[in-house]
Amino acid sequence: MLKEITVSSEGECLVELRQWFFEAAMNPPGIRAPFSTVGVDESAGPDRAKVSSHWRENILAFMIVLSPIGLAMIVMAIGLAAQAAWQVGQGRAVQLPTPENIRLYGLLSYAASSWIAVALAWFWSRHRDMQQEVFIFRRLTWPTFLAAVAGSVIVMIGVPLLTHWLTLVTGGRSQDVRIDFNDARSVTIVVFLFVVTTPVCEEVLYRGVLVAWLRRLGWRDLTILGFGSFVFAANHILPLGVVWSVAMVLLGITTYALRFRYESLSPGWLAHALFNAQLTLSYPLISWLALTF
């Protein structure tokens, strides 16, 4: 490696020689050292930063979609700890809630965490100018209303058939929905969660956030329908079990299809609400009436 050194004085000569020796030591001939900029694409740094940013955005979007269960555990733990601290502060022995109360606390915690997740989705979409894509509720027309009712009927018939068949095949046990109609608090919590909260929040998260983000990534609607239905069903394993989570694929396909067909969350929300209403109220109500009369 040769380098022409032009000097005008002895001091400048020494400076040039020291610089030349330093560069030769740091970048030996034939070896590309970290200090060398020869052959390095100056745009590689920004590209890597963009890739890293995309990964962070993808992870954040999926965390918002799947956050209600994790947030529910945190909310419930905080609530139980606060109750225990209050009992200690009153000079009383700490008493754990009964299994029935724990179940109700869990449902209430999930309802609260679902609305927290929707609030996070609102801030997330606002920061990225995606609110109109995420919260895309439109006024129901007769075609959308009839499509939502038809979708709910398909799910009402298909899900029980699927759960019954899966129970026979796998030997698993489907989830039973039981409501004590003599307890107004239980009825209020269950209706608030399954009929009011879940249809709105899950449509915003799965058919709003997930669809809008995957579309921006270039995914096709059919691919989003399959992937989204799988994620939607898998997220129900913990609260509902394997049998019901597999059956939830049908609900996911129906609501995603309504979302893509009408470019609105309203038909899917209505179909979801009707399905949950009959699931949580109709069957227990029939049993209650049969026992009463």
GROMACS .gro file of C-alpha atoms in nm:
model
  293
    1MET     CA    1   0.000   0.000   0.000
    2LEU     CA    2   0.165   0.319  -0.121
    3LYS     CA    3   0.069   0.669  -0.034
    4GLU     CA    4   0.209   0.989  -0.176
    5ILE     CA    5   0.295   1.234   0.099
    6THR     CA    6   0.330   1.600   0.012
    7VAL     CA    7   0.489   1.812   0.280
    8SER     CA    8   0.594   2.169   0.309
    9SER     CA    9   0.774   2.143   0.644
   10GLU     CA   10   0.928   1.887   0.880
   11GLY     CA   11   0.636   1.912   1.126
   12GLU     CA   12   0.378   1.844   0.859
   13CYS     CA   13   0.585   1.547   0.742
   14LEU     CA   14   0.574   1.387   1.086
   15VAL     CA   15   0.197   1.439   1.110
   16GLU     CA   16   0.140   1.282   0.769
   17LEU     CA   17   0.362   0.985   0.855
   18ARG     CA   18   0.180   0.919   1.185
   19GLN     CA   19  -0.159   0.934   1.009
   20TRP     CA   20  -0.040   0.699   0.734
   21PHE     CA   21   0.096   0.441   0.983
   22PHE     CA   22  -0.229   0.455   1.186
   23GLU     CA   23  -0.443   0.392   0.878
   24ALA     CA   24  -0.214   0.107   0.768
   25ALA     CA   25  -0.236  -0.056   1.113
   26MET     CA   26  -0.614  -0.023   1.135
   27ASN     CA   27  -0.682  -0.137   0.774
   28PRO     CA   28  -0.421  -0.387   0.655
   29PRO     CA   29  -0.413  -0.450   0.278
   30GLY     CA   30  -0.678  -0.702   0.165
   31ILE     CA   31  -0.868  -0.692   0.494
   32ARG     CA   32  -1.181  -0.481   0.545
   33ALA     CA   33  -1.168  -0.365   0.902
   34PRO     CA   34  -1.446  -0.204   1.100
   35PHE     CA   35  -1.266   0.128   1.072
   36SER     CA   36  -1.261   0.119   0.694
   37THR     CA   37  -1.532   0.284   0.488
   38VAL     CA   38  -1.413   0.144   0.155
   39GLY     CA   39  -1.690  -0.046  -0.021
   40VAL     CA   40  -1.944   0.019   0.254
   41ASP     CA   41  -2.293   0.122   0.149
   42GLU     CA   42  -2.369   0.444   0.330
   43SER     CA   43  -2.742   0.370   0.314
   44ALA     CA   44  -2.710   0.035   0.495
   45GLY     CA   45  -2.747   0.201   0.835
   46PRO     CA   46  -3.080   0.369   0.758
   47ASP     CA   47  -3.208   0.048   0.595
   48ARG     CA   48  -3.124  -0.155   0.903
   49ALA     CA   49  -3.295   0.108   1.115
   50LYS     CA   50  -3.606   0.081   0.897
   51VAL     CA   51  -3.610  -0.299   0.928
   52SER     CA   52  -3.572  -0.276   1.305
   53SER     CA   53  -3.848  -0.016   1.319
   54HIS     CA   54  -4.080  -0.239   1.115
   55TRP     CA   55  -4.019  -0.531   1.351
   56ARG     CA   56  -4.094  -0.313   1.651
   57GLU     CA   57  -4.414  -0.189   1.490
   58ASN     CA   58  -4.524  -0.545   1.405
   59ILE     CA   59  -4.462  -0.664   1.760
   60LEU     CA   60  -4.643  -0.362   1.905
   61ALA     CA   61  -4.948  -0.417   1.682
   62PHE     CA   62  -4.977  -0.783   1.779
   63MET     CA   63  -4.925  -0.702   2.146
   64ILE     CA   64  -5.219  -0.462   2.134
   65VAL     CA   65  -5.439  -0.724   1.964
   66LEU     CA   66  -5.349  -0.997   2.215
   67SER     CA   67  -5.321  -0.775   2.523
   68PRO     CA   68  -5.661  -0.825   2.695
   69ILE     CA   69  -5.577  -1.161   2.856
   70GLY     CA   70  -5.241  -1.044   2.988
   71LEU     CA   71  -5.388  -0.716   3.108
   72ALA     CA   72  -5.675  -0.905   3.275
   73MET     CA   73  -5.427  -1.107   3.481
   74ILE     CA   74  -5.253  -0.788   3.589
   75VAL     CA   75  -5.581  -0.609   3.672
   76MET     CA   76  -5.709  -0.909   3.870
   77ALA     CA   77  -5.382  -0.944   4.063
   78ILE     CA   78  -5.390  -0.574   4.152
   79GLY     CA   79  -5.753  -0.603   4.262
   80LEU     CA   80  -5.690  -0.905   4.484
   81ALA     CA   81  -5.382  -0.741   4.636
   82ALA     CA   82  -5.578  -0.422   4.706
   83GLN     CA   83  -5.856  -0.625   4.871
   84ALA     CA   84  -5.605  -0.808   5.090
   85ALA     CA   85  -5.433  -0.481   5.183
   86TRP     CA   86  -5.768  -0.329   5.278
   87GLN     CA   87  -5.849  -0.626   5.501
   88VAL     CA   88  -5.510  -0.598   5.671
   89GLY     CA   89  -5.560  -0.224   5.716
   90GLN     CA   90  -5.892  -0.296   5.887
   91GLY     CA   91  -5.719  -0.535   6.125
   92ARG     CA   92  -5.896  -0.836   5.978
   93ALA     CA   93  -5.759  -1.168   5.865
   94VAL     CA   94  -5.705  -1.194   5.491
   95GLN     CA   95  -5.983  -1.398   5.333
   96LEU     CA   96  -5.948  -1.524   4.980
   97PRO     CA   97  -6.251  -1.486   4.751
   98THR     CA   98  -6.465  -1.793   4.685
   99PRO     CA   99  -6.421  -1.974   4.352
  100GLU     CA  100  -6.746  -1.820   4.229
  101ASN     CA  101  -6.626  -1.471   4.314
  102ILE     CA  102  -6.285  -1.535   4.158
  103ARG     CA  103  -6.460  -1.634   3.835
  104LEU     CA  104  -6.666  -1.316   3.839
  105TYR     CA  105  -6.358  -1.107   3.921
  106GLY     CA  106  -6.181  -1.270   3.627
  107LEU     CA  107  -6.467  -1.186   3.390
  108LEU     CA  108  -6.480  -0.828   3.516
  109SER     CA  109  -6.101  -0.795   3.484
  110TYR     CA  110  -6.117  -0.919   3.125
  111ALA     CA  111  -6.390  -0.667   3.045
  112ALA     CA  112  -6.185  -0.383   3.193
  113SER     CA  113  -5.866  -0.494   3.015
  114SER     CA  114  -6.052  -0.518   2.683
  115TRP     CA  115  -6.149  -0.152   2.703
  116ILE     CA  116  -5.792  -0.064   2.803
  117ALA     CA  117  -5.671  -0.245   2.491
  118VAL     CA  118  -5.921  -0.049   2.277
  119ALA     CA  119  -5.789   0.275   2.430
  120LEU     CA  120  -5.434   0.166   2.341
  121ALA     CA  121  -5.553   0.088   1.988
  122TRP     CA  122  -5.704   0.437   1.965
  123PHE     CA  123  -5.377   0.608   2.064
  124TRP     CA  124  -5.173   0.372   1.844
  125SER     CA  125  -5.389   0.430   1.536
  126ARG     CA  126  -5.407   0.805   1.597
  127HIS     CA  127  -5.028   0.831   1.607
  128ARG     CA  128  -5.007   0.646   1.272
  129ASP     CA  129  -5.302   0.817   1.103
  130MET     CA  130  -5.498   0.488   1.092
  131GLN     CA  131  -5.805   0.568   1.301
  132GLN     CA  132  -6.043   0.561   1.006
  133GLU     CA  133  -5.908   0.219   0.907
  134VAL     CA  134  -5.921   0.072   1.260
  135PHE     CA  135  -6.247   0.220   1.394
  136ILE     CA  136  -6.438   0.171   1.073
  137PHE     CA  137  -6.793   0.146   1.206
  138ARG     CA  138  -7.055   0.241   0.950
  139ARG     CA  139  -7.429   0.285   0.978
  140LEU     CA  140  -7.612  -0.044   0.933
  141THR     CA  141  -7.821  -0.068   0.618
  142TRP     CA  142  -8.074  -0.338   0.537
  143PRO     CA  143  -7.821  -0.545   0.337
  144THR     CA  144  -7.558  -0.522   0.612
  145PHE     CA  145  -7.817  -0.592   0.881
  146LEU     CA  146  -7.949  -0.902   0.701
  147ALA     CA  147  -7.594  -1.021   0.632
  148ALA     CA  148  -7.508  -0.984   1.002
  149VAL     CA  149  -7.818  -1.179   1.106
  150ALA     CA  150  -7.740  -1.451   0.851
  151GLY     CA  151  -7.382  -1.469   0.978
  152SER     CA  152  -7.498  -1.500   1.338
  153VAL     CA  153  -7.737  -1.782   1.243
  154ILE     CA  154  -7.456  -1.968   1.066
  155VAL     CA  155  -7.236  -1.937   1.375
  156MET     CA  156  -7.520  -2.025   1.615
  157ILE     CA  157  -7.577  -2.350   1.428
  158GLY     CA  158  -7.220  -2.429   1.333
  159VAL     CA  159  -7.040  -2.371   1.665
  160PRO     CA  160  -7.257  -2.614   1.872
  161LEU     CA  161  -7.219  -2.877   1.599
  162LEU     CA  162  -6.843  -2.827   1.592
  163THR     CA  163  -6.807  -2.838   1.970
  164HIS     CA  164  -7.022  -3.151   1.990
  165TRP     CA  165  -6.819  -3.325   1.718
  166LEU     CA  166  -6.484  -3.216   1.867
  167THR     CA  167  -6.594  -3.336   2.210
  168LEU     CA  168  -6.674  -3.679   2.068
  169VAL     CA  169  -6.353  -3.701   1.867
  170THR     CA  170  -6.108  -3.565   2.123
  171GLY     CA  171  -6.285  -3.671   2.441
  172GLY     CA  172  -6.243  -3.316   2.564
  173ARG     CA  173  -6.501  -3.115   2.743
  174SER     CA  174  -6.671  -2.810   2.600
  175GLN     CA  175  -6.711  -2.498   2.807
  176ASP     CA  176  -7.043  -2.463   2.988
  177VAL     CA  177  -7.191  -2.117   3.034
  178ARG     CA  178  -7.370  -2.097   3.366
  179ILE     CA  179  -7.544  -1.793   3.504
  180ASP     CA  180  -7.713  -1.768   3.838
  181PHE     CA  181  -8.024  -1.567   3.748
  182ASN     CA  182  -8.093  -1.514   4.117
  183ASP     CA  183  -7.771  -1.311   4.145
  184ALA     CA  184  -7.813  -0.974   3.976
  185ARG     CA  185  -7.439  -0.903   4.003
  186SER     CA  186  -7.348  -1.221   3.814
  187VAL     CA  187  -7.600  -1.150   3.538
  188THR     CA  188  -7.479  -0.791   3.503
  189ILE     CA  189  -7.111  -0.886   3.478
  190VAL     CA  190  -7.171  -1.168   3.227
  191VAL     CA  191  -7.397  -0.956   3.005
  192PHE     CA  192  -7.157  -0.661   3.024
  193LEU     CA  193  -6.865  -0.882   2.919
  194PHE     CA  194  -7.015  -1.112   2.656
  195VAL     CA  195  -7.289  -0.899   2.503
  196VAL     CA  196  -7.154  -0.544   2.539
  197THR     CA  197  -6.775  -0.553   2.574
  198THR     CA  198  -6.649  -0.853   2.379
  199PRO     CA  199  -6.827  -0.786   2.046
  200VAL     CA  200  -6.706  -0.425   2.034
  201CYS     CA  201  -6.352  -0.475   2.162
  202GLU     CA  202  -6.269  -0.793   1.971
  203GLU     CA  203  -6.398  -0.645   1.646
  204VAL     CA  204  -6.183  -0.335   1.696
  205LEU     CA  205  -5.873  -0.540   1.784
  206TYR     CA  206  -5.897  -0.833   1.541
  207ARG     CA  207  -6.096  -0.689   1.251
  208GLY     CA  208  -5.976  -0.333   1.304
  209VAL     CA  209  -5.614  -0.315   1.421
  210LEU     CA  210  -5.498  -0.647   1.276
  211VAL     CA  211  -5.666  -0.599   0.936
  212ALA     CA  212  -5.551  -0.239   0.896
  213TRP     CA  213  -5.192  -0.320   0.989
  214LEU     CA  214  -5.159  -0.634   0.778
  215ARG     CA  215  -5.308  -0.452   0.480
  216ARG     CA  216  -5.042  -0.185   0.518
  217LEU     CA  217  -4.782  -0.461   0.513
  218GLY     CA  218  -4.922  -0.577   0.179
  219TRP     CA  219  -5.114  -0.887   0.291
  220ARG     CA  220  -5.410  -0.998   0.082
  221ASP     CA  221  -5.755  -1.012   0.239
  222LEU     CA  222  -5.785  -1.390   0.198
  223THR     CA  223  -5.454  -1.442   0.377
  224ILE     CA  224  -5.558  -1.205   0.654
  225LEU     CA  225  -5.887  -1.394   0.690
  226GLY     CA  226  -5.708  -1.725   0.743
  227PHE     CA  227  -5.433  -1.592   0.967
  228GLY     CA  228  -5.666  -1.366   1.165
  229SER     CA  229  -5.919  -1.643   1.226
  230PHE     CA  230  -5.641  -1.868   1.356
  231VAL     CA  231  -5.507  -1.599   1.591
  232PHE     CA  232  -5.858  -1.514   1.707
  233ALA     CA  233  -5.933  -1.878   1.788
  234ALA     CA  234  -5.595  -1.945   1.951
  235ASN     CA  235  -5.642  -1.651   2.186
  236HIS     CA  236  -5.954  -1.824   2.325
  237ILE     CA  237  -5.769  -2.138   2.438
  238LEU     CA  238  -5.686  -2.008   2.784
  239PRO     CA  239  -6.034  -1.882   2.883
  240LEU     CA  240  -6.247  -2.135   2.691
  241GLY     CA  241  -6.035  -2.446   2.633
  242VAL     CA  242  -5.919  -2.622   2.317
  243VAL     CA  243  -6.260  -2.745   2.198
  244TRP     CA  244  -6.424  -2.404   2.208
  245SER     CA  245  -6.117  -2.227   2.069
  246VAL     CA  246  -6.121  -2.450   1.760
  247ALA     CA  247  -6.492  -2.382   1.715
  248MET     CA  248  -6.419  -2.010   1.736
  249VAL     CA  249  -6.251  -2.038   1.395
  250LEU     CA  250  -6.600  -2.035   1.244
  251LEU     CA  251  -6.689  -1.712   1.425
  252GLY     CA  252  -6.360  -1.562   1.311
  253ILE     CA  253  -6.415  -1.656   0.946
  254THR     CA  254  -6.769  -1.516   0.953
  255THR     CA  255  -6.679  -1.182   1.110
  256TYR     CA  256  -6.370  -1.137   0.889
  257ALA     CA  257  -6.580  -1.212   0.580
  258LEU     CA  258  -6.835  -0.949   0.686
  259ARG     CA  259  -6.553  -0.701   0.750
  260PHE     CA  260  -6.404  -0.747   0.403
  261ARG     CA  261  -6.737  -0.764   0.220
  262TYR     CA  262  -6.876  -0.437   0.357
  263GLU     CA  263  -6.553  -0.258   0.466
  264SER     CA  264  -6.712  -0.200   0.805
  265LEU     CA  265  -6.695  -0.342   1.156
  266SER     CA  266  -7.067  -0.294   1.214
  267PRO     CA  267  -7.199  -0.618   1.054
  268GLY     CA  268  -6.938  -0.829   1.232
  269TRP     CA  269  -7.011  -0.654   1.560
  270LEU     CA  270  -7.384  -0.727   1.529
  271ALA     CA  271  -7.328  -1.093   1.434
  272HIS     CA  272  -7.082  -1.129   1.722
  273ALA     CA  273  -7.320  -0.967   1.970
  274LEU     CA  274  -7.616  -1.183   1.861
  275PHE     CA  275  -7.407  -1.499   1.888
  276ASN     CA  276  -7.277  -1.413   2.234
  277ALA     CA  277  -7.623  -1.309   2.352
  278GLN     CA  278  -7.784  -1.640   2.261
  279LEU     CA  279  -7.484  -1.830   2.394
  280THR     CA  280  -7.482  -1.663   2.736
  281LEU     CA  281  -7.853  -1.597   2.784
  282SER     CA  282  -8.072  -1.821   2.569
  283TYR     CA  283  -7.947  -2.163   2.676
  284PRO     CA  284  -7.932  -2.085   3.052
  285LEU     CA  285  -8.269  -1.908   3.027
  286ILE     CA  286  -8.429  -2.215   2.864
  287SER     CA  287  -8.289  -2.437   3.140
  288TRP     CA  288  -8.413  -2.197   3.406
  289LEU     CA  289  -8.762  -2.184   3.255
  290ALA     CA  290  -8.771  -2.563   3.228
  291LEU     CA  291  -8.688  -2.599   3.598
  292THR     CA  292  -8.929  -2.325   3.701
  293PHE     CA  293  -9.232  -2.431   3.500
   0.00000   0.00000   0.00000
